[in-house]
Short mmCIF file of C-alpha atoms in Angstrom, two decimals:
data_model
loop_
_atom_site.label_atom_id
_atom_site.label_comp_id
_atom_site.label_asym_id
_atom_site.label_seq_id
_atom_site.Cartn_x
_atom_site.Cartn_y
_atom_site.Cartn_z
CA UNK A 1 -116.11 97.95 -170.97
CA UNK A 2 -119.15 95.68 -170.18
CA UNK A 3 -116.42 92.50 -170.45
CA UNK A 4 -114.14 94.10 -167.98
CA UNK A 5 -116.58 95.08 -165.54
CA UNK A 6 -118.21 91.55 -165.86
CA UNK A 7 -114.89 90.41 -165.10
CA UNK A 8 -113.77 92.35 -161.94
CA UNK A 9 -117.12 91.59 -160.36
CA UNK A 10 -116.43 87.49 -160.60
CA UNK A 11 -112.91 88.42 -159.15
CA UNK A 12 -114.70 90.34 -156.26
CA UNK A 13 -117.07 87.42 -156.29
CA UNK A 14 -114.72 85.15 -155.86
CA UNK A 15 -112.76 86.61 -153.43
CA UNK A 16 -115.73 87.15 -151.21
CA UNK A 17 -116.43 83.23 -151.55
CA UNK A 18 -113.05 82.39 -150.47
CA UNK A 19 -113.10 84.66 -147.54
CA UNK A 20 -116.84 83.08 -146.34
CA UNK A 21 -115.66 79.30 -146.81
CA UNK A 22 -112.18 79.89 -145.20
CA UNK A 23 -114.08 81.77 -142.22
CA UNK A 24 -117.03 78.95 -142.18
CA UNK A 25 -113.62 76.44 -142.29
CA UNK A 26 -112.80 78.17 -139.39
CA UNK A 27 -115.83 78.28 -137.59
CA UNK A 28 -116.55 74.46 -137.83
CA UNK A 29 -113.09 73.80 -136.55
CA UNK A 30 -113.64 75.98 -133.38
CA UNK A 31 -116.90 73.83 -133.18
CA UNK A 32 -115.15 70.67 -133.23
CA UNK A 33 -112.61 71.32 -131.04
CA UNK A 34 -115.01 72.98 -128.41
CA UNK A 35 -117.12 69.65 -128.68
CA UNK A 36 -114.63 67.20 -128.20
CA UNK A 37 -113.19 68.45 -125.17
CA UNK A 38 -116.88 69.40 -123.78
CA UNK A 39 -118.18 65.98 -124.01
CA UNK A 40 -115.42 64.22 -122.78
CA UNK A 41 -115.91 63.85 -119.27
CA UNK A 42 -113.51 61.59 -116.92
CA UNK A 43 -115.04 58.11 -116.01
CA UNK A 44 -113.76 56.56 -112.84
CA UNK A 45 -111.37 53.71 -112.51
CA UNK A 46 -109.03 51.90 -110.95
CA UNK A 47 -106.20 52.59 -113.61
CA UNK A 48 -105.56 54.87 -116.39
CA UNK A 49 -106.17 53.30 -120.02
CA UNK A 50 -107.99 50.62 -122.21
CA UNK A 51 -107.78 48.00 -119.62
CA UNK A 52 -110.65 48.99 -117.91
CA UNK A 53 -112.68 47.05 -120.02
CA UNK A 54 -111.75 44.12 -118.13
CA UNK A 55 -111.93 44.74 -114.34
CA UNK A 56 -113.25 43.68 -111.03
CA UNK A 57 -114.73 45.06 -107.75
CA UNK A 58 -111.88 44.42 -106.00
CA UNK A 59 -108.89 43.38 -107.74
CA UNK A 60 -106.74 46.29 -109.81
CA UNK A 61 -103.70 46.84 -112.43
CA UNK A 62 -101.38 48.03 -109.31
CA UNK A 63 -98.64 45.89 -108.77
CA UNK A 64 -97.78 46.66 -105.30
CA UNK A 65 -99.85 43.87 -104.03
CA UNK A 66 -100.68 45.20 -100.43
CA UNK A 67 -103.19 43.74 -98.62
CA UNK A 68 -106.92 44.36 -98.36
CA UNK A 69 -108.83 43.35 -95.55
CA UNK A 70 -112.66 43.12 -95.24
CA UNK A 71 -114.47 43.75 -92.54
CA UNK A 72 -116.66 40.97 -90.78
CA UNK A 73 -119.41 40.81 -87.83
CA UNK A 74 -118.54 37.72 -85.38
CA UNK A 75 -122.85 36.64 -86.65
CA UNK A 76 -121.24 35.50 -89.58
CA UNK A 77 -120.79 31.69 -89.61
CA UNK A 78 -118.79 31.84 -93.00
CA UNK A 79 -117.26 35.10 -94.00
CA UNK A 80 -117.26 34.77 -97.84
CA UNK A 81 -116.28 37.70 -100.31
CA UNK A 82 -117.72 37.91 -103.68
CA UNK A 83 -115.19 38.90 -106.23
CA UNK A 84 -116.35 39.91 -109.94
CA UNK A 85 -114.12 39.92 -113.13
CA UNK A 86 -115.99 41.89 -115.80
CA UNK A 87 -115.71 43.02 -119.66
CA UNK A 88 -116.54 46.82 -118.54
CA UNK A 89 -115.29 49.50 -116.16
CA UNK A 90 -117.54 49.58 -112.81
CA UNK A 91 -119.06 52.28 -113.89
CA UNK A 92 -121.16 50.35 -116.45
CA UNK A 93 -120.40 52.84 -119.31
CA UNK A 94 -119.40 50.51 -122.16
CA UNK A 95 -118.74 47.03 -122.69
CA UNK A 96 -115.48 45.54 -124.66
CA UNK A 97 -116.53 44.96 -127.90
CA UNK A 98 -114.50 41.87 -128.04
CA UNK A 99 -114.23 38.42 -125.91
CA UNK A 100 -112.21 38.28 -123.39
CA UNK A 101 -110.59 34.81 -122.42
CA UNK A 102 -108.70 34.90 -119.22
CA UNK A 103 -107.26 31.96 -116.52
CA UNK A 104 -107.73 32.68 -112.91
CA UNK A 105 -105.42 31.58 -110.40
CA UNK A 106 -106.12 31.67 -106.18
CA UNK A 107 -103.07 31.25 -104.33
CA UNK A 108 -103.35 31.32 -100.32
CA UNK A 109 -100.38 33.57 -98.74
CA UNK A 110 -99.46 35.41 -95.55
CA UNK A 111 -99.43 39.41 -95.96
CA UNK A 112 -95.39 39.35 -96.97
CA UNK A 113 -96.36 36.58 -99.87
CA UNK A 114 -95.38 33.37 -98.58
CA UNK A 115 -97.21 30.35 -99.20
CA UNK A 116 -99.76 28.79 -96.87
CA UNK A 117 -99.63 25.30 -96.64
CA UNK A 118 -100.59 22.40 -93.90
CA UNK A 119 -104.55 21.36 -92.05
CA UNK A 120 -105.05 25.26 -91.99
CA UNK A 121 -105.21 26.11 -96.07
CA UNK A 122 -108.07 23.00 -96.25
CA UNK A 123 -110.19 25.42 -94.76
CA UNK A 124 -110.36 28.33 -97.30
CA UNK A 125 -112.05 27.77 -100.52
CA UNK A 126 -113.20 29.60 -104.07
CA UNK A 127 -116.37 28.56 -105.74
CA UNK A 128 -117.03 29.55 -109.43
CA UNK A 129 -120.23 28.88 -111.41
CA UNK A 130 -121.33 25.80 -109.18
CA UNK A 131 -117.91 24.49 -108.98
CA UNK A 132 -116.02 24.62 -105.41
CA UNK A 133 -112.24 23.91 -105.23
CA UNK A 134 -110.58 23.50 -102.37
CA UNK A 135 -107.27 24.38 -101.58
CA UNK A 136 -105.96 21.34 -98.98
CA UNK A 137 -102.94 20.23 -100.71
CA UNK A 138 -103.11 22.55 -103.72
CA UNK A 139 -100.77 25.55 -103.81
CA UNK A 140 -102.67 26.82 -106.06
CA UNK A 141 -106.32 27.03 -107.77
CA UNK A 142 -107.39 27.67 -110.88
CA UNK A 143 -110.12 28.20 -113.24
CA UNK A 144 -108.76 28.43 -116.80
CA UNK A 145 -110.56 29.10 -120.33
CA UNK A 146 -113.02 31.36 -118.89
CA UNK A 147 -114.70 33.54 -121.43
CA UNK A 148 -117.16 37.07 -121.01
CA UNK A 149 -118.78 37.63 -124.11
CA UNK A 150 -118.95 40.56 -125.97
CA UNK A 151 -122.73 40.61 -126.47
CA UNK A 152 -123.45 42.79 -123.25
CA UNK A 153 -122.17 43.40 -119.68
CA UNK A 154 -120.95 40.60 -118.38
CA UNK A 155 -119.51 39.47 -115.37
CA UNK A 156 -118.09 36.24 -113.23
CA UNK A 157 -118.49 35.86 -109.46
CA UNK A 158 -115.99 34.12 -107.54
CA UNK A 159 -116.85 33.08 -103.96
CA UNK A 160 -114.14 33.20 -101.55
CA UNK A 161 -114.44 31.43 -98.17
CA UNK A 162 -112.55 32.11 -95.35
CA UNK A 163 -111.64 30.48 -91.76
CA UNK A 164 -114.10 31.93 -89.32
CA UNK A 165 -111.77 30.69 -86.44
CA UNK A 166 -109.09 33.08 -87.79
CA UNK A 167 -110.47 36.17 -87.75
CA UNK A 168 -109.32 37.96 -85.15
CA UNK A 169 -105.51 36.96 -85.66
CA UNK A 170 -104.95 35.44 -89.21
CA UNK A 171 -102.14 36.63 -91.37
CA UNK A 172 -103.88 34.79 -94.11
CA UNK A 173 -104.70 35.99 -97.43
CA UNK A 174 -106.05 34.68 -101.00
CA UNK A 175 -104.25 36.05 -103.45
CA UNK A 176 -106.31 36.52 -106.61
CA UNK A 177 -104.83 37.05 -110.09
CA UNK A 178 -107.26 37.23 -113.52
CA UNK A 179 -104.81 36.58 -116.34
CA UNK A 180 -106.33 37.89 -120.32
CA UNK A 181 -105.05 35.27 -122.60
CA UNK A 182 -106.47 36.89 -125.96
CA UNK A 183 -106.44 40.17 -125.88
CA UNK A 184 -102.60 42.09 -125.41
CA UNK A 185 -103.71 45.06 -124.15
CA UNK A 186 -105.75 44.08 -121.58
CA UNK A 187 -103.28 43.99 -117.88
CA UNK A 188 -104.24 41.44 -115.33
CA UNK A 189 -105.87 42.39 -112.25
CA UNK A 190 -104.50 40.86 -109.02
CA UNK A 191 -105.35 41.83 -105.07
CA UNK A 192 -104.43 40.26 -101.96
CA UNK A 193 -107.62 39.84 -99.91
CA UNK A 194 -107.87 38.90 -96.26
CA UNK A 195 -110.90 39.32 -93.61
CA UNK A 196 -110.67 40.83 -90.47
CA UNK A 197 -113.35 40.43 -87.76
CA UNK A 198 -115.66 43.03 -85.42
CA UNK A 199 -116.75 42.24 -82.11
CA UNK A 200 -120.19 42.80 -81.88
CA UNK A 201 -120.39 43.06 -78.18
CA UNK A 202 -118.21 46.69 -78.95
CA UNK A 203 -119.98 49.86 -79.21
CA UNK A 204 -121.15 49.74 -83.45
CA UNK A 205 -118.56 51.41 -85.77
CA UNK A 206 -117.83 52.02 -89.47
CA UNK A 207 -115.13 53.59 -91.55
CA UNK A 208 -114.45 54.92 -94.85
CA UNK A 209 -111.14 54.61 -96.68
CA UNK A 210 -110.01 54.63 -100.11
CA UNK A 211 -109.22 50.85 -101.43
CA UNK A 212 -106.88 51.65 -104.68
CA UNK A 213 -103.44 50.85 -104.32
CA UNK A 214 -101.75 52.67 -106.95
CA UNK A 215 -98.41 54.32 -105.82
CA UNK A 216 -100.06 57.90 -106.20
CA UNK A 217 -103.33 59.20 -106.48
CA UNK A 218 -101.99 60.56 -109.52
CA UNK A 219 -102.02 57.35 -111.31
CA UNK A 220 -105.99 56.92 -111.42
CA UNK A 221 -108.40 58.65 -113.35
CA UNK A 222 -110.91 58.18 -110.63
CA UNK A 223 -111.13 56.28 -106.97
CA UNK A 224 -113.21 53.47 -105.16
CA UNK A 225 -114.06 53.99 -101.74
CA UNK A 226 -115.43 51.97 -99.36
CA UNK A 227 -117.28 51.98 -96.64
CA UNK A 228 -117.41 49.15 -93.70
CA UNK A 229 -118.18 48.39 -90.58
CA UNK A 230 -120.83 46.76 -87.71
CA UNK A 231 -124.10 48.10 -86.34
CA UNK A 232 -126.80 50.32 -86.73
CA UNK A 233 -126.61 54.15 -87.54
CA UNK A 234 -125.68 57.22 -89.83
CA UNK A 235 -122.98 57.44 -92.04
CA UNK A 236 -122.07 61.35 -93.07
CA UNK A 237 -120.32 61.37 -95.89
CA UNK A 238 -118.59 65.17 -97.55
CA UNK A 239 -116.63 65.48 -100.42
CA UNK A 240 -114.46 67.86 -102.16
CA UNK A 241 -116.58 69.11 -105.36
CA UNK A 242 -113.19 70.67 -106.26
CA UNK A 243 -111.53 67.64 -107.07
CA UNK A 244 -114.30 64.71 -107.32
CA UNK A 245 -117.73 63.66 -107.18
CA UNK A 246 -119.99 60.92 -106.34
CA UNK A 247 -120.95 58.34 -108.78
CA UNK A 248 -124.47 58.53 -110.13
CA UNK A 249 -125.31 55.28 -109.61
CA UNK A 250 -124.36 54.94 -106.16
CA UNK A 251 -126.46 58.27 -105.48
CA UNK A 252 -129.51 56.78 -107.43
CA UNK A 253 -129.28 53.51 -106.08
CA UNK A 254 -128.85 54.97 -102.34
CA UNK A 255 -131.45 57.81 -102.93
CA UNK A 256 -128.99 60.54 -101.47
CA UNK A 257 -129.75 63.52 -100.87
CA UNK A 258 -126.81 66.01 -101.65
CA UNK A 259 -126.36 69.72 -100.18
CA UNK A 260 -123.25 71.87 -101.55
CA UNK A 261 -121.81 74.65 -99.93
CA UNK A 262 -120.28 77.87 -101.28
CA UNK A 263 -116.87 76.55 -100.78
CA UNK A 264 -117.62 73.33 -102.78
CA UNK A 265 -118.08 70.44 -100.07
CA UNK A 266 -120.60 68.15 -100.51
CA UNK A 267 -122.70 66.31 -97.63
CA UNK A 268 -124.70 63.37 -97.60
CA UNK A 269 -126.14 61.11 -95.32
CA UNK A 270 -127.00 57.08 -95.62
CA UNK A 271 -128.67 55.29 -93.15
CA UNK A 272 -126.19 52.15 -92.40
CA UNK A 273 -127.17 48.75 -90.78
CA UNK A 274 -124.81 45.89 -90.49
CA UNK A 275 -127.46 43.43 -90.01
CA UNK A 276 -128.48 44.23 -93.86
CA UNK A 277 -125.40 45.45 -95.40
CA UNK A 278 -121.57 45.85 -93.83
CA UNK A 279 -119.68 47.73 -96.98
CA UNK A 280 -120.35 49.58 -99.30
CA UNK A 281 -117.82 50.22 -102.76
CA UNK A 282 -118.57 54.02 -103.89
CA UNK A 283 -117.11 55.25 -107.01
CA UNK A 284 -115.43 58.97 -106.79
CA UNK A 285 -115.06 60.97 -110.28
CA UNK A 286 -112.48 63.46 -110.91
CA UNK A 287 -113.91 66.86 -111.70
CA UNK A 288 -111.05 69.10 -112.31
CA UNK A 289 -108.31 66.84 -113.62
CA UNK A 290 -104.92 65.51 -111.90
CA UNK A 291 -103.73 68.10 -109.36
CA UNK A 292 -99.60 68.20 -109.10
CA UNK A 293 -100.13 68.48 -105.29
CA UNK A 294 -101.89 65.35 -105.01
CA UNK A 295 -101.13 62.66 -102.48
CA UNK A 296 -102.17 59.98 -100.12
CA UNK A 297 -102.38 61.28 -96.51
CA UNK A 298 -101.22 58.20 -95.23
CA UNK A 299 -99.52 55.02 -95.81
CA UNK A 300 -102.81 53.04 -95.86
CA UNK A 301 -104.39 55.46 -98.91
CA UNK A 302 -107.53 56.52 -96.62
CA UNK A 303 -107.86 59.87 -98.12
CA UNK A 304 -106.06 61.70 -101.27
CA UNK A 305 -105.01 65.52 -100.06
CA UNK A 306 -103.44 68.65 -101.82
CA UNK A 307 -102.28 71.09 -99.69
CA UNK A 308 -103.68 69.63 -96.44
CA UNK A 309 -107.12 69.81 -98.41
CA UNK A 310 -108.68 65.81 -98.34
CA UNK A 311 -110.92 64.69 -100.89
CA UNK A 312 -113.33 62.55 -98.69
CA UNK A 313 -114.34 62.16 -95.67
CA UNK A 314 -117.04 60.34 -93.54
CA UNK A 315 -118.44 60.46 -89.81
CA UNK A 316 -120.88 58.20 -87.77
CA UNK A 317 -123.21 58.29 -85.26
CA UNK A 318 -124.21 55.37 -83.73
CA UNK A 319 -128.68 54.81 -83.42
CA UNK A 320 -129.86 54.85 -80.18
CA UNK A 321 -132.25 52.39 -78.62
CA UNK A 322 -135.01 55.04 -79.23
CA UNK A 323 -134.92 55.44 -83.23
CA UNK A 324 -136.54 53.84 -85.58
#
């Protein structure tokens, strides 16, 4: 009797252990699940996928190669833009944990493609790490065997110098390609970048437009904005809280301060002088994930919309001779 009663209770025993492992089981697979879709948050870029670990401030996966133009004040003797090719998104959130070797080529084009060749193209030139090229009777210049570590951030800077005589009516553009040579995954980044020049003497404004080129806003995980412009004033800047929001860094760096409304818009204001500073590149998260609805409101890509609703939007008033 004792030997059958021993034995029942192990059964019972047993059966209770199964039921408390297989509900334990359970309970740490609910735990996983829940923490690997809280803490993974969507990181702005330029382009969905693993290829963010090599990118640039201004060049991008898209392939539709329309022009960019950036915006100059007639004080500057030689409009130059900076372009960087880096091993991590421009975010800063991780590094490729590998070398990347690439080749980059500079080819000088009018806004439909077409070479640019003759006294004009001697004018425009790309410096790299000391080293200025030139593009006179060069098609085409390149830097090859170029290498970012994978010991920390890294970036290059290329220096591109435009024709201050053109400004104001050149259909003239350096066409910028950064080839990886090592790693397959990695896409090259290419942009076609021209200047464009602002007449001082005019009352001051600035603008605000989206600068990724992808077909649809649906194709990015996040979006780069920019603002640009000439003079001295106040940039209001709102965004949809629904759909993005700003980047840290640029908030930190910029030491906004944010209000939110009930209805999700955010406002902020930066105090914007030309003299100093003519752009700035913002970084715009996604909050809610890809809306079906989404698209650009116009050909240029100034704002992304669903239903009428915009994403971001900006406003400026001009100082007055009386502020500070």
């Amino acid at each position: 009797m004792k030997d059958k009663f021993i034995k029942k209770l192990k059964r019972s025993w047993l059966a209770i252990w199964i039921a408390f492992a297989a509900a334990a089981l359970s309970t740490i697979g609910v735990l996983a699940a829940y923490t690997s879709v809280s803490s993974v948050k969507r990181v702005v870029s330029t382009q969905k996928g693993a290829g963010m670990l090599f990118s640039s401030n201004y060049l991008t996966t898209d392939e539709n190669d329309l022009p960019r133009t950036i915006t100059f004040s007639s004080m500057e003797n030689s409009p130059c833009v900076t372009v960087n090719v880096c091993n991590y998104p421009q975010t800063l959130i991780k590094h490729n944990d590998k070398d990347i070797t690439y080749t980059l080529t500079v080819e000088l084009v009018d806004s439909n493609g077409n070479a640019v060749t003759g006294e004009e193209a001697a004018k425009y030139s790309v410096e790299y790490n000391g080293e200025k090229k030139t593009f006179g009777s060069n098609l085409k210049i390149e830097f090859s065997l170029l290498k970012l570590m994978a010991d920390d951030f890294n970036k290059h800077e290329f220096v591109l110098t435009f024709d201050k005589s053109q400004l104001t009516k050149s259909d003239i553009y350096m066409r910028v390609t950064a080839t990886p040579t090592n790693q397959a995954e990695l896409k090259p980044l290419s942009a076609k970048l021209g200047v464009i020049y602002i007449n001082d003497n005019t009352s001051a404004t600035w603008t605000g437009t989206f600068i990724d080129n992808a077909t649809s806003p649906k194709d990015l995980d996040g979006f780069n904005y920019r603002l640009s412009g000439s003079g001295e004033g106040t940039v209001t800047l709102t965004w949809n809280t629904n759909y993005v929001d700003i980047s840290p860094w640029f908030k930190n760096t910029y030491d906004l301060t944010i209000s939110n409304d009930s209805s999700g818009i955010a406002t902020a204001t930066l105090k914007v002088n030309s003299a100093e500073k003519n752009q700035y590149d913002i970084q715009f998260y996604r909050t809610n994930g890809i809306n079906s609805a989404e698209q650009w409101s116009d050909g240029n890509h100034t704002d992304v919309t669903v239903t009428g609703t915009g994403f971001v939007s900006m406003s400026f008033t001009q100082s007055t001779a009386t502020e500070n």
